[in-house]
XYZ file of C-alpha atoms in Angstrom:
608
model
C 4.972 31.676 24.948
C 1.956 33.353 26.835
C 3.966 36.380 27.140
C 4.679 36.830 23.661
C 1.172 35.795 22.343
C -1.197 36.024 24.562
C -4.022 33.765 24.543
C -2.872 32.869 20.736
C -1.861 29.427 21.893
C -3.565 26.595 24.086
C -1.339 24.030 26.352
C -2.116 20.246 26.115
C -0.978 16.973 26.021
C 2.897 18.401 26.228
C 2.817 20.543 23.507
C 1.196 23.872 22.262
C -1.447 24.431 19.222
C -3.300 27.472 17.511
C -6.089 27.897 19.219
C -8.961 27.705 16.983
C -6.576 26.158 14.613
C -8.985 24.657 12.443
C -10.366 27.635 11.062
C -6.620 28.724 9.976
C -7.080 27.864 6.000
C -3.000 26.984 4.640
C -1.799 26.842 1.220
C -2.032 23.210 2.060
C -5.776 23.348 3.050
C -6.194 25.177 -0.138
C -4.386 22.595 -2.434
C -6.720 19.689 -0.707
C -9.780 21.429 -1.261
C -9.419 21.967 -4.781
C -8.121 18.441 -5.472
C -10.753 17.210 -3.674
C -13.613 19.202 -5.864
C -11.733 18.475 -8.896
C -12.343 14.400 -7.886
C -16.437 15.378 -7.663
C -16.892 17.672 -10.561
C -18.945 16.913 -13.270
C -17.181 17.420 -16.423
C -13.828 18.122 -17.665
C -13.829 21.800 -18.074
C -15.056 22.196 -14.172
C -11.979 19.760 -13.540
C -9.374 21.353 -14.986
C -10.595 24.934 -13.028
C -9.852 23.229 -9.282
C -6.774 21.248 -10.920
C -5.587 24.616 -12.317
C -6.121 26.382 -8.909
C -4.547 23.579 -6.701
C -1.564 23.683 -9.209
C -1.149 27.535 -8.424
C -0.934 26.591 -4.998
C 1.491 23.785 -5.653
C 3.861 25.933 -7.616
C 4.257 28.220 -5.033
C 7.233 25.677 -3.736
C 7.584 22.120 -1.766
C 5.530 22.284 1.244
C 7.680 23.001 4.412
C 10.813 21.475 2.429
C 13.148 22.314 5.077
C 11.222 21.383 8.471
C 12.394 18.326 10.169
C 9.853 15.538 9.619
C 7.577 15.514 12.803
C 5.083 12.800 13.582
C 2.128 15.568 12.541
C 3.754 16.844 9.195
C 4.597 13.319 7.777
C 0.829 12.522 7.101
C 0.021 15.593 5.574
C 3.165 15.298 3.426
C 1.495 12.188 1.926
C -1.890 13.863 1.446
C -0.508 16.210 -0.556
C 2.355 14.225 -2.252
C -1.425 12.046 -3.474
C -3.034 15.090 -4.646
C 0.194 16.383 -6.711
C 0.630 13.091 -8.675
C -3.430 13.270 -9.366
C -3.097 16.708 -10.578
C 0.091 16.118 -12.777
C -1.523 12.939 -13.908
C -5.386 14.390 -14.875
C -4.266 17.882 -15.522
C -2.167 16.210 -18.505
C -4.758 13.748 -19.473
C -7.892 16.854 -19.342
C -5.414 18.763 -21.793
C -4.612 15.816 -23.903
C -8.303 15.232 -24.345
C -9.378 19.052 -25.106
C -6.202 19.380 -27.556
C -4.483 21.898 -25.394
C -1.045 20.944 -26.238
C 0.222 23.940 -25.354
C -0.661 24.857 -21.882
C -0.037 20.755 -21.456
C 4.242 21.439 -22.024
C 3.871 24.459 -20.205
C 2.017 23.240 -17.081
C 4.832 20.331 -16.548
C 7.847 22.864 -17.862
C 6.396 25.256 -14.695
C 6.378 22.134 -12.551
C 9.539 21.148 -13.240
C 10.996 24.397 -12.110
C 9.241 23.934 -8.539
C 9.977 20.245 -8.225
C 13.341 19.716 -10.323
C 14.240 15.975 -8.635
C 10.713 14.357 -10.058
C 11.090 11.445 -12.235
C 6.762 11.876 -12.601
C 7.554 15.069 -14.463
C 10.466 14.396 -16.040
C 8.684 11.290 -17.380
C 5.351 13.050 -18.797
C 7.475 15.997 -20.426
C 9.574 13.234 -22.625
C 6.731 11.283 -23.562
C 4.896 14.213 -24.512
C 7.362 16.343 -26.218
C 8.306 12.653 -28.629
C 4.855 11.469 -29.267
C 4.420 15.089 -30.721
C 7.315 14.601 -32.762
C 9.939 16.431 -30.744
C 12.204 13.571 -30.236
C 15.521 16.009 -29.780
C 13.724 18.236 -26.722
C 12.956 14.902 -25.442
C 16.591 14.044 -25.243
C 17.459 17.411 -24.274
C 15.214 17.338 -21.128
C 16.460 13.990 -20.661
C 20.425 14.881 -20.555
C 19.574 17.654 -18.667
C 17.768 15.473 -15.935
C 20.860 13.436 -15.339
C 23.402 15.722 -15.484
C 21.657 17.301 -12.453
C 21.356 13.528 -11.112
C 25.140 13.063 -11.595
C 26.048 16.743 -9.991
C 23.885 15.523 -6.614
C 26.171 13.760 -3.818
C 23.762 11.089 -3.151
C 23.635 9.785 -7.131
C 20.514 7.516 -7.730
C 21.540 5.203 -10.672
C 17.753 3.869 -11.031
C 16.509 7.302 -11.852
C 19.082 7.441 -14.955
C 18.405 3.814 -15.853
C 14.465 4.256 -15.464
C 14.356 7.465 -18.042
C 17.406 5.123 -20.213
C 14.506 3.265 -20.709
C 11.661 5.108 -21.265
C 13.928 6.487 -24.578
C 14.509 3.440 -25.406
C 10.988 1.910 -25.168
C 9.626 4.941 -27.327
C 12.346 4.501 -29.753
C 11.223 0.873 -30.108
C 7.619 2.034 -30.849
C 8.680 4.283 -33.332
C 10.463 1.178 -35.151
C 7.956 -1.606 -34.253
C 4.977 0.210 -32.976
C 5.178 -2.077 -29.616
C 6.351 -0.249 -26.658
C 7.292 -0.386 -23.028
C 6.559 2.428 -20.509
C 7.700 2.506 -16.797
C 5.850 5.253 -14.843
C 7.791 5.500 -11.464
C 5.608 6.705 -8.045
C 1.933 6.542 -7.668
C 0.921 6.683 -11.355
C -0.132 4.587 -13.843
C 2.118 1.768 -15.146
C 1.646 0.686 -18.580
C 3.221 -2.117 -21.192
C 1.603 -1.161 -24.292
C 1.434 -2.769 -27.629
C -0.549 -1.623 -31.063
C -3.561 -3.510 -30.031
C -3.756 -1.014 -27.119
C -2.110 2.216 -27.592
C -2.691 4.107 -24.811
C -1.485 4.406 -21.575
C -4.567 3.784 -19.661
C -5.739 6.687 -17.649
C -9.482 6.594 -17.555
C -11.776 6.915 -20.622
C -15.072 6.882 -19.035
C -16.539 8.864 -16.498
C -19.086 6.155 -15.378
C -17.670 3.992 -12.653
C -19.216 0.724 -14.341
C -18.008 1.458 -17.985
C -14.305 2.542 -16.144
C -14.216 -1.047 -14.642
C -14.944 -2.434 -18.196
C -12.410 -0.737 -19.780
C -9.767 -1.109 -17.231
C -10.873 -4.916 -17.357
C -10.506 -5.263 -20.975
C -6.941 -3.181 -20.569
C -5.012 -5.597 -17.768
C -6.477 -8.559 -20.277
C -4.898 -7.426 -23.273
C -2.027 -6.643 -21.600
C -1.343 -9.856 -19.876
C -2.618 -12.543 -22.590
C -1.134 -10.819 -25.343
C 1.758 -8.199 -24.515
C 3.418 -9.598 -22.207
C 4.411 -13.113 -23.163
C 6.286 -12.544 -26.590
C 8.377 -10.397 -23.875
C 9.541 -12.944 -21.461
C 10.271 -15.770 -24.077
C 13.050 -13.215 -25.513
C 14.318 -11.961 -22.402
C 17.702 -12.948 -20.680
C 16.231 -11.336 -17.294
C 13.502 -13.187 -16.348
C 12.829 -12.571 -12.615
C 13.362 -8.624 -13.430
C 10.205 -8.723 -16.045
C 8.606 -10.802 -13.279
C 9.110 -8.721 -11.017
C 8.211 -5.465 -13.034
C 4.507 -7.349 -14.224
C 3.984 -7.447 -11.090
C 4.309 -3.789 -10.087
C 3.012 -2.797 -13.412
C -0.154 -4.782 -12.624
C -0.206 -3.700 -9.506
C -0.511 -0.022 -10.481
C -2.951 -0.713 -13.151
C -5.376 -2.447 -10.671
C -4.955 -0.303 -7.895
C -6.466 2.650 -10.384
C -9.929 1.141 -8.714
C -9.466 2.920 -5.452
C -7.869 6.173 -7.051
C -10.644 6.886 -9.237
C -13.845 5.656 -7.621
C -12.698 5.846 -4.008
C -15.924 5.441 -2.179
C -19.240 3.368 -2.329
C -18.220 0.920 -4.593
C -17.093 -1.660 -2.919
C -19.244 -4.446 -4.886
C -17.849 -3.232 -8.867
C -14.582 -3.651 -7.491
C -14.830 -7.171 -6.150
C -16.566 -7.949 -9.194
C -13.783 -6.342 -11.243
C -11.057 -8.640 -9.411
C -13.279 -11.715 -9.525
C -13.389 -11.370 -13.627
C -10.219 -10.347 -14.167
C -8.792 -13.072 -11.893
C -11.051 -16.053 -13.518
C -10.051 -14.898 -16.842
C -6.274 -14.941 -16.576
C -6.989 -18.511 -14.405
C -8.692 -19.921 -17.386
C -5.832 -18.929 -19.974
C -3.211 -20.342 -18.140
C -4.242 -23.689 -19.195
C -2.413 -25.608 -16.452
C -3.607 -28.880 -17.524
C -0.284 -30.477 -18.228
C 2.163 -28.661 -15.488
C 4.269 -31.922 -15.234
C 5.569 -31.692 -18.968
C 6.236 -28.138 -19.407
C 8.686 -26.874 -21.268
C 11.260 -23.763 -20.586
C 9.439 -21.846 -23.364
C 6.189 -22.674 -22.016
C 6.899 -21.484 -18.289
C 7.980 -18.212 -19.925
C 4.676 -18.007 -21.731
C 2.856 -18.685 -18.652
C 4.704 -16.591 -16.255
C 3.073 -13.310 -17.081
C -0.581 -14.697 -16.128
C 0.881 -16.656 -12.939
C 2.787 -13.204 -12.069
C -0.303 -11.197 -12.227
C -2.897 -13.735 -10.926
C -0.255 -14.057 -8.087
C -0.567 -9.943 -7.617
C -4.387 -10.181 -8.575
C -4.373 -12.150 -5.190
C -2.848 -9.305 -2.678
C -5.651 -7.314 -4.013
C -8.584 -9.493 -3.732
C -7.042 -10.248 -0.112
C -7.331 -6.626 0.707
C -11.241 -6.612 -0.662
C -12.186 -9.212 2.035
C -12.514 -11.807 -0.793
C -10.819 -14.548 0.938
C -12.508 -17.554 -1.184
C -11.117 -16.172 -4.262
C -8.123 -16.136 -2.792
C -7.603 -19.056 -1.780
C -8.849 -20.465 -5.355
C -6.224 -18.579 -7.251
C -3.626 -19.502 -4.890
C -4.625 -23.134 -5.399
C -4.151 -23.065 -8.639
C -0.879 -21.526 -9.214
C 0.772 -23.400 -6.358
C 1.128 -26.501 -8.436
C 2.245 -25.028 -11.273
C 5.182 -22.868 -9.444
C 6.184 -25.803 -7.462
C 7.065 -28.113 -10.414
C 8.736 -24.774 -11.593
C 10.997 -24.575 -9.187
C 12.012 -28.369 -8.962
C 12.297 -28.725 -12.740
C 14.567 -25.437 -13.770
C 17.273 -23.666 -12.615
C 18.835 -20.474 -13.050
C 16.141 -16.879 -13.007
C 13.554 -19.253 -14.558
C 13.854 -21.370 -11.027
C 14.203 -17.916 -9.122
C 11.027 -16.294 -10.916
C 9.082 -19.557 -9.795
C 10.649 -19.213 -6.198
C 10.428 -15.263 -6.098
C 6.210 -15.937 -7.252
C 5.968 -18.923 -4.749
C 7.293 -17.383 -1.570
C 4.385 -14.839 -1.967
C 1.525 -17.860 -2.750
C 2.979 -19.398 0.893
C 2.776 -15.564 2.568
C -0.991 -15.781 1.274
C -1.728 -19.257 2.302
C -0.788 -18.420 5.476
C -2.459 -15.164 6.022
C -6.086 -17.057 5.229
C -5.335 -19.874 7.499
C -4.631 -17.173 10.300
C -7.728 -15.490 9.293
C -9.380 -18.942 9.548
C -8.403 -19.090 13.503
C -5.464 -21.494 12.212
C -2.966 -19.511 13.886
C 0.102 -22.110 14.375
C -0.601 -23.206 10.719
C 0.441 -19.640 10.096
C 3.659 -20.142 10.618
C 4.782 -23.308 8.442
C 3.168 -21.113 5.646
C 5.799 -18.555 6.699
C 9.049 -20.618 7.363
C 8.315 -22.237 3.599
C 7.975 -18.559 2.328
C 11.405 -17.783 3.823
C 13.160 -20.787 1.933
C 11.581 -19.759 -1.324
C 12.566 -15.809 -0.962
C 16.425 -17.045 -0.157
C 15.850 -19.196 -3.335
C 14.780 -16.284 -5.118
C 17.885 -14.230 -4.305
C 15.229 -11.237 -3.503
C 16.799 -9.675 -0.056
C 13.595 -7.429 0.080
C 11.264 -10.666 -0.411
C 13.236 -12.154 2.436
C 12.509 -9.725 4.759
C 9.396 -9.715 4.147
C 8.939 -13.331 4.882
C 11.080 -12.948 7.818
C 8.493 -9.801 9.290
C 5.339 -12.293 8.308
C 7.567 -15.438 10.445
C 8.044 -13.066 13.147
C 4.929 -11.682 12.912
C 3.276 -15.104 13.410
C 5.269 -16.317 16.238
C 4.874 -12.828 18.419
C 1.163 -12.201 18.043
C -0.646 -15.237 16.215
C 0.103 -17.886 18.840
C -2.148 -17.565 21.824
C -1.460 -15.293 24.737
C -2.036 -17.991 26.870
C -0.327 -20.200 26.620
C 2.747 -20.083 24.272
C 3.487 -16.709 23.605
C 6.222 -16.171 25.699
C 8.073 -18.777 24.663
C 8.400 -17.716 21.082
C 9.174 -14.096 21.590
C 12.816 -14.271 21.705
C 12.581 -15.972 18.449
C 10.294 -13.617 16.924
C 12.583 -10.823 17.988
C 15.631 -12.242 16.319
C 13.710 -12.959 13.017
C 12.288 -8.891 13.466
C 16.372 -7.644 14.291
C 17.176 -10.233 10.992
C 14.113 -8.213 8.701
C 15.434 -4.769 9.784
C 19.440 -5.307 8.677
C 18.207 -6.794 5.243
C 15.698 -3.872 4.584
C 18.668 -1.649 5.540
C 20.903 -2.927 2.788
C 19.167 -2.266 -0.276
C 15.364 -2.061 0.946
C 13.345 1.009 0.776
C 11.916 3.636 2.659
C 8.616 1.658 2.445
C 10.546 -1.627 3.652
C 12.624 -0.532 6.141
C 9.857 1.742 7.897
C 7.476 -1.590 8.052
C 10.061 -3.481 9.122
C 10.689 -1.525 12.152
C 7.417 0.028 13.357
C 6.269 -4.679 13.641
C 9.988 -4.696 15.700
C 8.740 -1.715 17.904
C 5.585 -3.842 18.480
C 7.291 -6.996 19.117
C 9.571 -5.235 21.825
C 6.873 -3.598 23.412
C 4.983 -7.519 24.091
C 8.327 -7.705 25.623
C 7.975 -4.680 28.006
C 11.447 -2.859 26.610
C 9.291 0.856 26.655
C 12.016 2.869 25.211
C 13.312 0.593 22.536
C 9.873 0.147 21.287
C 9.454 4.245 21.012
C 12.323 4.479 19.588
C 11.730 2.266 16.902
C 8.359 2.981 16.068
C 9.500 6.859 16.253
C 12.313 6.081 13.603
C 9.383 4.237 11.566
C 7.490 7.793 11.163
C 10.194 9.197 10.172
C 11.595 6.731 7.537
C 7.829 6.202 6.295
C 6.771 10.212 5.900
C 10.385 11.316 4.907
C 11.125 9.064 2.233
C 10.238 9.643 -1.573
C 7.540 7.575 -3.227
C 8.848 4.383 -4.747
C 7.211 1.669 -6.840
C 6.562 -1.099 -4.182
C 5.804 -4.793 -5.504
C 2.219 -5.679 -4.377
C 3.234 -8.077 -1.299
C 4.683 -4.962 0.102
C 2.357 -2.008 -1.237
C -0.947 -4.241 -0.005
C 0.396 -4.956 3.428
C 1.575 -1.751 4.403
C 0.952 2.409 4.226
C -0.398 5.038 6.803
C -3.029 2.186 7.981
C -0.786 -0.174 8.535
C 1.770 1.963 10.191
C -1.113 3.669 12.450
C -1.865 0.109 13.484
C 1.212 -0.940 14.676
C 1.596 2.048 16.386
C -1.554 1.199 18.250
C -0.272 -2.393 19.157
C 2.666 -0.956 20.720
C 1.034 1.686 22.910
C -1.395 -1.518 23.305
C 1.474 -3.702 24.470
C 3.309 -1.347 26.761
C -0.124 -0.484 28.927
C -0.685 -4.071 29.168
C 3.016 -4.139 30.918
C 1.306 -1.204 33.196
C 2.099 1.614 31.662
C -1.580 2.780 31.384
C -1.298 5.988 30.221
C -0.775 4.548 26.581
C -4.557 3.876 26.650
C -5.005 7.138 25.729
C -2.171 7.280 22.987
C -3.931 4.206 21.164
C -7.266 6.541 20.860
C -5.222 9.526 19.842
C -3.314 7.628 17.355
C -6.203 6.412 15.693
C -7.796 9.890 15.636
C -5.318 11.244 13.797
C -4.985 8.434 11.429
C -8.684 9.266 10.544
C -7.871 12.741 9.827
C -5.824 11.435 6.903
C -8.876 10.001 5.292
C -7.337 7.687 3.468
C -8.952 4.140 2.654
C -7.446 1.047 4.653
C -8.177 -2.924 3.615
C -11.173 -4.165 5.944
C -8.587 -6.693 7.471
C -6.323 -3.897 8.893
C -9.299 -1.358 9.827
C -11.367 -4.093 11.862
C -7.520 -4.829 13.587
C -7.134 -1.225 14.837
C -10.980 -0.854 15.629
C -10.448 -4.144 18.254
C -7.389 -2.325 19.763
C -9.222 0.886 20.187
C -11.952 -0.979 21.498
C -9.614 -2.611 24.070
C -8.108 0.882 24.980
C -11.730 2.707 25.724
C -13.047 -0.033 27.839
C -9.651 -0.487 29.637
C -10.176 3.508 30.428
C -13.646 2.744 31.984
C -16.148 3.693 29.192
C -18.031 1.059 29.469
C -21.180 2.019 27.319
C -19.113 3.462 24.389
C -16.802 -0.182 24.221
C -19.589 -2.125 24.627
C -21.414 -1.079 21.694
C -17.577 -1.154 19.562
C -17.290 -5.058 21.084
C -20.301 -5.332 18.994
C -19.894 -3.617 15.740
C -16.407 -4.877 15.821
C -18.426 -8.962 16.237
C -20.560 -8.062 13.232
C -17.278 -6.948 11.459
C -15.691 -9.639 11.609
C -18.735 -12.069 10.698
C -18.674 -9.834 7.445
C -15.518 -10.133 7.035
C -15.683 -14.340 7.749
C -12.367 -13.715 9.891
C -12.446 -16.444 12.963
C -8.836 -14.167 14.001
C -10.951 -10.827 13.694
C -13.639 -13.008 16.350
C -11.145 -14.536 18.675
C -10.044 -10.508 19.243
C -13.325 -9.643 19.989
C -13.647 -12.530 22.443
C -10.356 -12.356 24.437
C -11.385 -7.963 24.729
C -14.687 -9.300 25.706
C -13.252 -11.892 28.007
C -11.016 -9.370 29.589
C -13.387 -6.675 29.900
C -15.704 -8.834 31.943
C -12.603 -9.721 34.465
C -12.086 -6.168 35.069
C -15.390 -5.134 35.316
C -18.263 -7.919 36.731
C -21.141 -5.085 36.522
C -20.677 -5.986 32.362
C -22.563 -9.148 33.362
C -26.067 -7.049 34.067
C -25.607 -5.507 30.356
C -27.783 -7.978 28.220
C -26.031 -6.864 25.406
C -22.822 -7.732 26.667
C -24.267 -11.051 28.101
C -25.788 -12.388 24.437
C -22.347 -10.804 22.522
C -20.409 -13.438 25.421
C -22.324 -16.246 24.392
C -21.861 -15.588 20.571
C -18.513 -15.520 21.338
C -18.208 -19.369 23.281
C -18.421 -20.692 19.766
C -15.691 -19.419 18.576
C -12.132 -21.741 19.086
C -9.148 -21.593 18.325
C -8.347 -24.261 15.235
């Protein structure tokens, strides 16, 4: 290599780089630089010059399509998979908006040339070319679309039956101007009605007035579109499970839109939107419900249920806990008093109530508590007949045996269990789970094995997690999945693991649990306070286990006044076995007063 290019390259780490490599400016540097102005600009027609640009780029073809996936490219895959659906989805809404119908069709006509396997595009060109009144191009591009499905070896039969249904559901607003519309991947899902006939995208370009809108949107939706819906339908768990998505999507437009410095409007979004659906659930009389009631109420229950991953994620844990509270009755005599997908809708909702009750007693320092949550929450998914549900619950059971019980004592004795209930999670997320499943499923084995010291079973597994994760294609997750894991998540377990196999004395991994972290950072992308306070106590474990003592004395502390923020007594009990640990290692730690008052702060804290 030095022959050939000279001092072109630098050595490091077991592997060579471009030196001065970030001054090389990519295609894909370009793209994310103009999606990223296009998010700051200051008015439509400024947009829609960076969203024009970073299409050019785009169009030039799929970005290293035929590389293998390597740990490195994976993450920048999912930038740039983010920015596409953006552009397709403002691009198309800043033409709608100026009247440029016209260089609208032929913006997603040019993108479906470059990216012909894209339900996103397929979906936007139908809908447009029939709500212009081009209902036989619609079903052209659609025919066209699946013959090119059915001609692949690898068939998908839920593309065809998603765009079946997107002509379907705009044939049905033609006749009855009420209208469902699926939007697979990371865009904007939508049951609309003719009290709200839009497919929300963002009116408003103030932050505050966007949260009032998109408020007002996810009400009307649930209290008034959605129940006529589920009291007609012979497929109850399937609508269930579809609110739940939808509502998913709809909420999540909060972090997509206004991704930074507005923390606050968001909780106070969640906090309105989840009292309101609360109060019109009217669960006075659960014990003498009807079938036809349950249906009526199963919309609110399904998205106050969802409502509740997200408010988890913002830190909100009293909220919560309230909303959780108040379904759980309600489900429970659900369950008992039904049968058929009425009982499995209650079980399929309830299994995910026990997932969050446990998760906020574990953040309560509650740990063994935990784990009843979690063994209920695996009776309830079987119930539900959901096989990606059960493994779920079965990763969360594991999950709670392997590193909520105390090191000392007790852990030991449950990690052949937890291991079993892991190996159980991965063979149902390989029949019929996807990419998003089965990668989760075994980056939390690879941990698990490396607490039990098996080094190359652990790599291996967390290896085939990268690849699964960055590989796959983007898939509509249900919110128990889509709020517990993604490229935080997956960076985190990866840290545990390196984590786990230095504490078996393979130090070297020390190092790997800083460099994994760094380059999860260089995917700035946002990550729930829970899981970024997690990964910040691991990579303060690694730098003072490496000797820095200044530098991990001052992270022992900002991660303390994290997790006082964050009211987690688990978050604290971290911060106090690292502290514990560090002063073992190294007595000098005792003439730090710093690290003397954080200690004492720290006595208080027990284990419940």
């Amino acid at each position: 290599m030095k022959k050939l290019f000279g001092e072109c390259f630098e050595h490091g780490w077991g592997k060579y780089k471009l030196r001065g490599q970030d001054e090389v400016w990519l295609d894909s540097d370009a793209f994310c630089f103009c999606v990223n102005c296009s998010q700051q600009a200051k008015s439509d027609e400024e947009r829609v010059r960076f969203l024009e640009e970073a299409v050019g780029y785009a169009l030039r073809g799929p970005f290293l399509k035929h590389q293998e996936v390597w740990s490195w490219l994976g993450p920048v895959r999912v930038c740039i998979a983010d920015g596409w659906v953006y552009c397709v989805k403002e691009l198309s809404r800043c033409y709608e908006r100026a009247g440029k119908l016209k260089e609208k069709e032929d913006f997603l006509r040019a993108a479906r040339v470059s990216y012909p396997d894209q339900m996103l595009l397929q979906e936007y060109l139908i809908r447009h070319l029939w709500e212009h009144g081009r209902a036989a191009e619609a079903i052209d591009v659609h025919t066209q679309f699946v013959q090119s499905l059915q001609a692949n070896a690898e068939y998908d039969i839920h593309k065809k039956d998603m765009l079946d249904r997107l002509l379907a559901s705009l044939e049905e607003k033609k006749q009855s101007r009420e209208e469902v519309v699926i939007l697979e991947g990371r865009s904007s899902f939508s049951f609309l009605g003719a009290a709200s006939s839009f497919s929300y995208v963002g009116h408003s370009e103030n932050p505050h007035d966007f949260f009032l809108e998109l408020e007002s949107h996810v009400n009307t939706l649930m209290l008034f579109h959605m129940p006529p819906l589920f009291i007609g339908s012979s497929d109850v768990l399937s609508l269930v499970k579809e609110t739940q998505i939808i509502l998913h999507r709809e909420m999540s437009m909060v972090y997509q839109d206004f991704p930074e410095n507005m923390s606050e409007p968001r909780r106070q979004f969640f906090k309105k939107v989840g009292k309101l659906l609360a109060a019109s659930m009217m669960l006075a009389n659960i014990y003498d419900v009807s079938d036809r009631q349950y249906r009526e109420r199963l919309p609110l229950v399904s998205g106050l249920v969802a409502s509740c991953w997200h408010t988890l994620n913002e830190g909100n844990f009293a909220q919560t806990h309230e909303t959780a509270r108040q379904v759980l009755p309600f489900l429970q005599n659900m369950v008992c008093s039904t049968s058929g997908t009425l009982q499995q809708s209650g079980a399929f909702l309830l299994a995910q109530v026990c997932l969050l009750q446990g998760l906020l007693v574990y953040h309560q320092g509650r740990l063994q508590e935990r784990v009843g949550y979690c063994h209920n929450a695996v009776e309830y998914a079987k119930l539900s007949g959901d096989t990606r549900l059960e493994a779920a619950c079965y990763i969360h059971l594991a999950n709670a045996l392997c590193f909520g019980i105390p090191v000392s004592p007790g852990r030991e004795a449950f990690l052949p269990k937890a291991l079993a209930l892991f190996q159980r999670a991965v063979e149902l997320s390989q029949n019929g789970g996807t990419h998003f499943l089965r990668a989760k499923s075994l980056a939390e084995y690879g941990s698990a094995l490396a607490a039990a010291g098996n080094e190359y079973e652990a790599n291996r597994h967390r290896d085939q997690a990268f690849e699964i994760y960055f590989g796959g294609e983007i898939s509509q997750e249900p919110p128990y999945l889509a709020s517990d894991f993604g490229p935080g998540p997956l960076t985190l377990q990866t840290m545990i693991t390196w984590d786990q196999l230095a504490e078996h004395g393979k130090k070297s991994y020390y190092k790997q649990v800083e460099e994994s972290y760094d380059e999860f950072l260089r995917l700035r992308v946002q990550v729930p306070e829970r899981f970024a306070l997690e990964m910040h106590n691991y990579l303060t474990d690694a730098v003072l286990a490496r000797g820095e003592l200044d530098r991990g004395v001052y992270m022992l502390t900002q991660g303390y006044h994290g997790a006082q923020h964050l009211k987690s007594t688990k978050r604290l009990l971290e911060v106090q076995r690292i502290h514990t640990r560090a002063q073992e290692q190294f007595p000098l730690l005792k003439q730090k007063t710093d690290f003397v008052t954080l200690g004492q702060e720290l006595a208080l804290v027990q284990v419940k």
